[in-house]
Amino acid sequence: MTWKDLQKLIQSSSSLSTGLDRLQGLPFWIWSKEEHILKHSQNKGLCCWNHAIGLPTKNGKEKPLFDYQKTILDSLQQYRHIFILKATGLGISELFLRYMAYLAISNNDYQNSQMVIVTGPNLDLATKLIKRMKNLFSPLLYFDSKETVLELNRCRIEAYPSNHIDSFRSLDNPKFILLDECDFFRQSEADEVRALAERYIGKSNPYIVLVSTPNRPNGLMQKIEQEQNSLYHKIKLDYRYGLGKIYTDEDITKAKQSPSFDREYDLKYLGKIGNVFSSADIDKAIENGTKYTGQKINNYCLHCCGIDWGFGSSKTVAYVCEISEEDQNIRIIRGKEWDHGTPSQIADEIFLWTEEIKNMWFFVDGSNRGAVNELKRLFNEDLEWERSDDVSPNNNKVIPVNFNKENRNMLFHAYTLLTKGNIAISPRYEKLILSLRSAQAQDLSLDKDSSPENDHLDAFRLMLKGVKLETDS
């Protein structure tokens, strides 16, 4: 007998529960099909908690629970603290809304305790999740509580947006904490919410679940994924786990047409799809870059280096391009990122590049005056450049750039050159490509909180500051 046959049997039963008391003692789900059918027969249709309240649905069709959901719940019981990086649409958030309600109702162990759901920085998200949980019991129950709160069997379940978690700080007995789509929390909020959730481990030892589709590189989920000896048991569920279950082959074929497929379905940390550079223009630049694989540096050409200096824990990034006036082409020939290193050490290394790459000028972020001077010193240039009225390529190799003044112009210039097909980017510059694909801006002002690897984009823009082609308008 198939699940579809079983569902028809249960739906035809007239003895389903009419009160929450009938839900106590039921298993959440019976994973053996044979046993499920037997329990249905023995209990006159009231076989498990999920069938009693109604199965999850997708596109109006009821869905059973699947093997990967069993893996999740088994891991939760074994490890208590779990991390789930998942494809969109696998029903993981729905699973936990149901499971939290089940724990609250199935027995009295959760009376006088709290369960917490933290969503992104939007009150509507918190409201919608609690509404979904309340709808599990419609029309049997009416809940006279505020939109972000649900009381079940004297267990208080509350949802908080990640930017309003004050009440989350003072709970006396939290038993379940769900951080939903937590890779989309603002960076400053993500660390705070995580620390607050983990603070309760010593107090009430709650279940802690972090679940999300991936967002930006170096965000909360990637940091935890890379942790050694992590507090969390890690589960990764790409779209392949849902084939033939949640997704049809046609669903995935259609989804692959979207530029966001790798992030939404295949667990790639790509951030949001940007609104600055088009995917087609970026793909063209990569295609151009593959044509130059193995080609040597042409020292008869002009070369420009863009350097975005790091501050504190941020990275320093530099890119070098070769400009061919003959074919109006800008080929990136070198790129490097420094996680550590003093400005002096980095300047020394970049200066050594001039032994291999001739005719090179350096356009650098002028906000780090000390780092600028470390490079200028190597070229015997004036260190009091801030007082000069003429710091230009005509009389300097190192050109400081005022980002506050030039930010929009540099972004527009980069956009223009990329749109006209002048740029060649080797596929090996993955972080630069990611920064281009995900760059978010409003009125040509880059939103760095939403744009991963923005250090690479800044170095790219600085590099292009010195480029002037005949095609420029």
mmCIF file with all atom_site columns, N, CA and C in Angstrom, residues 371-397:
data_model
loop_
_atom_site.group_PDB
_atom_site.id
_atom_site.type_symbol
_atom_site.label_atom_id
_atom_site.label_alt_id
_atom_site.label_comp_id
_atom_site.label_asym_id
_atom_site.label_entity_id
_atom_site.label_seq_id
_atom_site.pdbx_PDB_ins_code
_atom_site.Cartn_x
_atom_site.Cartn_y
_atom_site.Cartn_z
_atom_site.occupancy
_atom_site.B_iso_or_equiv
_atom_site.pdbx_formal_charge
_atom_site.auth_seq_id
_atom_site.auth_comp_id
_atom_site.auth_asym_id
_atom_site.auth_atom_id
_atom_site.pdbx_PDB_model_num
ATOM 1  N N  . ALA A 1 371 ? 48.989 53.310 5.239   1.00 0.00 ? 371 ALA A N  1
ATOM 2  C CA . ALA A 1 371 ? 49.243 52.281 4.225   1.00 0.00 ? 371 ALA A CA 1
ATOM 3  C C  . ALA A 1 371 ? 49.632 52.923 2.895   1.00 0.00 ? 371 ALA A C  1
ATOM 4  N N  . VAL A 1 372 ? 48.973 54.029 2.554   1.00 0.00 ? 372 VAL A N  1
ATOM 5  C CA . VAL A 1 372 ? 49.327 54.743 1.320   1.00 0.00 ? 372 VAL A CA 1
ATOM 6  C C  . VAL A 1 372 ? 50.792 55.163 1.365   1.00 0.00 ? 372 VAL A C  1
ATOM 7  N N  . ASN A 1 373 ? 51.220 55.685 2.489   1.00 0.00 ? 373 ASN A N  1
ATOM 8  C CA . ASN A 1 373 ? 52.592 56.175 2.608   1.00 0.00 ? 373 ASN A CA 1
ATOM 9  C C  . ASN A 1 373 ? 53.617 55.041 2.590   1.00 0.00 ? 373 ASN A C  1
ATOM 10 N N  . GLU A 1 374 ? 53.226 53.858 3.081   1.00 0.00 ? 374 GLU A N  1
ATOM 11 C CA . GLU A 1 374 ? 54.147 52.723 3.002   1.00 0.00 ? 374 GLU A CA 1
ATOM 12 C C  . GLU A 1 374 ? 54.486 52.418 1.542   1.00 0.00 ? 374 GLU A C  1
ATOM 13 N N  . LEU A 1 375 ? 53.495 52.526 0.657   1.00 0.00 ? 375 LEU A N  1
ATOM 14 C CA . LEU A 1 375 ? 53.733 52.255 -0.760  1.00 0.00 ? 375 LEU A CA 1
ATOM 15 C C  . LEU A 1 375 ? 54.436 53.436 -1.428  1.00 0.00 ? 375 LEU A C  1
ATOM 16 N N  . LYS A 1 376 ? 54.013 54.650 -1.075  1.00 0.00 ? 376 LYS A N  1
ATOM 17 C CA . LYS A 1 376 ? 54.641 55.829 -1.671  1.00 0.00 ? 376 LYS A CA 1
ATOM 18 C C  . LYS A 1 376 ? 56.129 55.906 -1.312  1.00 0.00 ? 376 LYS A C  1
ATOM 19 N N  . ARG A 1 377 ? 56.464 55.496 -0.115  1.00 0.00 ? 377 ARG A N  1
ATOM 20 C CA . ARG A 1 377 ? 57.865 55.542 0.323   1.00 0.00 ? 377 ARG A CA 1
ATOM 21 C C  . ARG A 1 377 ? 58.736 54.682 -0.591  1.00 0.00 ? 377 ARG A C  1
ATOM 22 N N  . LEU A 1 378 ? 58.214 53.573 -1.041  1.00 0.00 ? 378 LEU A N  1
ATOM 23 C CA . LEU A 1 378 ? 58.983 52.677 -1.903  1.00 0.00 ? 378 LEU A CA 1
ATOM 24 C C  . LEU A 1 378 ? 59.235 53.290 -3.279  1.00 0.00 ? 378 LEU A C  1
ATOM 25 N N  . PHE A 1 379 ? 58.387 54.230 -3.673  1.00 0.00 ? 379 PHE A N  1
ATOM 26 C CA . PHE A 1 379 ? 58.569 54.913 -4.962  1.00 0.00 ? 379 PHE A CA 1
ATOM 27 C C  . PHE A 1 379 ? 59.205 56.299 -4.790  1.00 0.00 ? 379 PHE A C  1
ATOM 28 N N  . ASN A 1 380 ? 59.647 56.581 -3.553  1.00 0.00 ? 380 ASN A N  1
ATOM 29 C CA . ASN A 1 380 ? 60.276 57.880 -3.246  1.00 0.00 ? 380 ASN A CA 1
ATOM 30 C C  . ASN A 1 380 ? 59.357 59.049 -3.600  1.00 0.00 ? 380 ASN A C  1
ATOM 31 N N  . GLU A 1 381 ? 58.079 58.903 -3.280  1.00 0.00 ? 381 GLU A N  1
ATOM 32 C CA . GLU A 1 381 ? 57.112 59.964 -3.573  1.00 0.00 ? 381 GLU A CA 1
ATOM 33 C C  . GLU A 1 381 ? 56.802 60.786 -2.320  1.00 0.00 ? 381 GLU A C  1
ATOM 34 N N  . ASP A 1 382 ? 56.255 61.953 -2.531  1.00 0.00 ? 382 ASP A N  1
ATOM 35 C CA . ASP A 1 382 ? 55.944 62.891 -1.455  1.00 0.00 ? 382 ASP A CA 1
ATOM 36 C C  . ASP A 1 382 ? 54.934 62.278 -0.485  1.00 0.00 ? 382 ASP A C  1
ATOM 37 N N  . LEU A 1 383 ? 55.285 62.259 0.789   1.00 0.00 ? 383 LEU A N  1
ATOM 38 C CA . LEU A 1 383 ? 54.393 61.690 1.810   1.00 0.00 ? 383 LEU A CA 1
ATOM 39 C C  . LEU A 1 383 ? 53.386 62.706 2.326   1.00 0.00 ? 383 LEU A C  1
ATOM 40 N N  . GLU A 1 384 ? 53.498 63.935 1.881   1.00 0.00 ? 384 GLU A N  1
ATOM 41 C CA . GLU A 1 384 ? 52.531 64.972 2.268   1.00 0.00 ? 384 GLU A CA 1
ATOM 42 C C  . GLU A 1 384 ? 51.548 65.204 1.126   1.00 0.00 ? 384 GLU A C  1
ATOM 43 N N  . TRP A 1 385 ? 51.140 64.142 0.508   1.00 0.00 ? 385 TRP A N  1
ATOM 44 C CA . TRP A 1 385 ? 50.283 64.207 -0.679  1.00 0.00 ? 385 TRP A CA 1
ATOM 45 C C  . TRP A 1 385 ? 48.931 64.856 -0.407  1.00 0.00 ? 385 TRP A C  1
ATOM 46 N N  . GLU A 1 386 ? 48.480 64.793 0.829   1.00 0.00 ? 386 GLU A N  1
ATOM 47 C CA . GLU A 1 386 ? 47.171 65.377 1.152   1.00 0.00 ? 386 GLU A CA 1
ATOM 48 C C  . GLU A 1 386 ? 47.172 66.899 0.979   1.00 0.00 ? 386 GLU A C  1
ATOM 49 N N  . ARG A 1 387 ? 48.358 67.503 1.023   1.00 0.00 ? 387 ARG A N  1
ATOM 50 C CA . ARG A 1 387 ? 48.458 68.954 0.881   1.00 0.00 ? 387 ARG A CA 1
ATOM 51 C C  . ARG A 1 387 ? 48.683 69.379 -0.568  1.00 0.00 ? 387 ARG A C  1
ATOM 52 N N  . SER A 1 388 ? 48.890 68.409 -1.431  1.00 0.00 ? 388 SER A N  1
ATOM 53 C CA . SER A 1 388 ? 49.209 68.725 -2.819  1.00 0.00 ? 388 SER A CA 1
ATOM 54 C C  . SER A 1 388 ? 47.947 68.911 -3.650  1.00 0.00 ? 388 SER A C  1
ATOM 55 N N  . ASP A 1 389 ? 48.030 69.798 -4.617  1.00 0.00 ? 389 ASP A N  1
ATOM 56 C CA . ASP A 1 389 ? 46.905 70.024 -5.523  1.00 0.00 ? 389 ASP A CA 1
ATOM 57 C C  . ASP A 1 389 ? 46.985 69.148 -6.767  1.00 0.00 ? 389 ASP A C  1
ATOM 58 N N  . ASP A 1 390 ? 48.083 68.429 -6.941  1.00 0.00 ? 390 ASP A N  1
ATOM 59 C CA . ASP A 1 390 ? 48.257 67.662 -8.166  1.00 0.00 ? 390 ASP A CA 1
ATOM 60 C C  . ASP A 1 390 ? 48.920 66.317 -7.873  1.00 0.00 ? 390 ASP A C  1
ATOM 61 N N  . VAL A 1 391 ? 48.124 65.384 -7.389  1.00 0.00 ? 391 VAL A N  1
ATOM 62 C CA . VAL A 1 391 ? 48.586 64.000 -7.239  1.00 0.00 ? 391 VAL A CA 1
ATOM 63 C C  . VAL A 1 391 ? 47.912 63.218 -8.347  1.00 0.00 ? 391 VAL A C  1
ATOM 64 N N  . SER A 1 392 ? 48.610 63.047 -9.460  1.00 0.00 ? 392 SER A N  1
ATOM 65 C CA . SER A 1 392 ? 48.016 62.420 -10.641 1.00 0.00 ? 392 SER A CA 1
ATOM 66 C C  . SER A 1 392 ? 49.011 61.456 -11.269 1.00 0.00 ? 392 SER A C  1
ATOM 67 N N  . PRO A 1 393 ? 48.557 60.632 -12.204 1.00 0.00 ? 393 PRO A N  1
ATOM 68 C CA . PRO A 1 393 ? 49.469 59.713 -12.892 1.00 0.00 ? 393 PRO A CA 1
ATOM 69 C C  . PRO A 1 393 ? 50.581 60.430 -13.648 1.00 0.00 ? 393 PRO A C  1
ATOM 70 N N  . ASN A 1 394 ? 50.435 61.709 -13.867 1.00 0.00 ? 394 ASN A N  1
ATOM 71 C CA . ASN A 1 394 ? 51.482 62.451 -14.564 1.00 0.00 ? 394 ASN A CA 1
ATOM 72 C C  . ASN A 1 394 ? 52.739 62.601 -13.718 1.00 0.00 ? 394 ASN A C  1
ATOM 73 N N  . ASN A 1 395 ? 52.572 62.609 -12.390 1.00 0.00 ? 395 ASN A N  1
ATOM 74 C CA . ASN A 1 395 ? 53.731 62.837 -11.535 1.00 0.00 ? 395 ASN A CA 1
ATOM 75 C C  . ASN A 1 395 ? 53.835 61.873 -10.357 1.00 0.00 ? 395 ASN A C  1
ATOM 76 N N  . ASN A 1 396 ? 52.956 60.852 -10.312 1.00 0.00 ? 396 ASN A N  1
ATOM 77 C CA . ASN A 1 396 ? 52.980 59.870 -9.225  1.00 0.00 ? 396 ASN A CA 1
ATOM 78 C C  . ASN A 1 396 ? 52.645 58.484 -9.763  1.00 0.00 ? 396 ASN A C  1
ATOM 79 N N  . LYS A 1 397 ? 53.242 57.473 -9.143  1.00 0.00 ? 397 LYS A N  1
ATOM 80 C CA . LYS A 1 397 ? 52.855 56.086 -9.417  1.00 0.00 ? 397 LYS A CA 1
ATOM 81 C C  . LYS A 1 397 ? 51.720 55.640 -8.492  1.00 0.00 ? 397 LYS A C  1
#
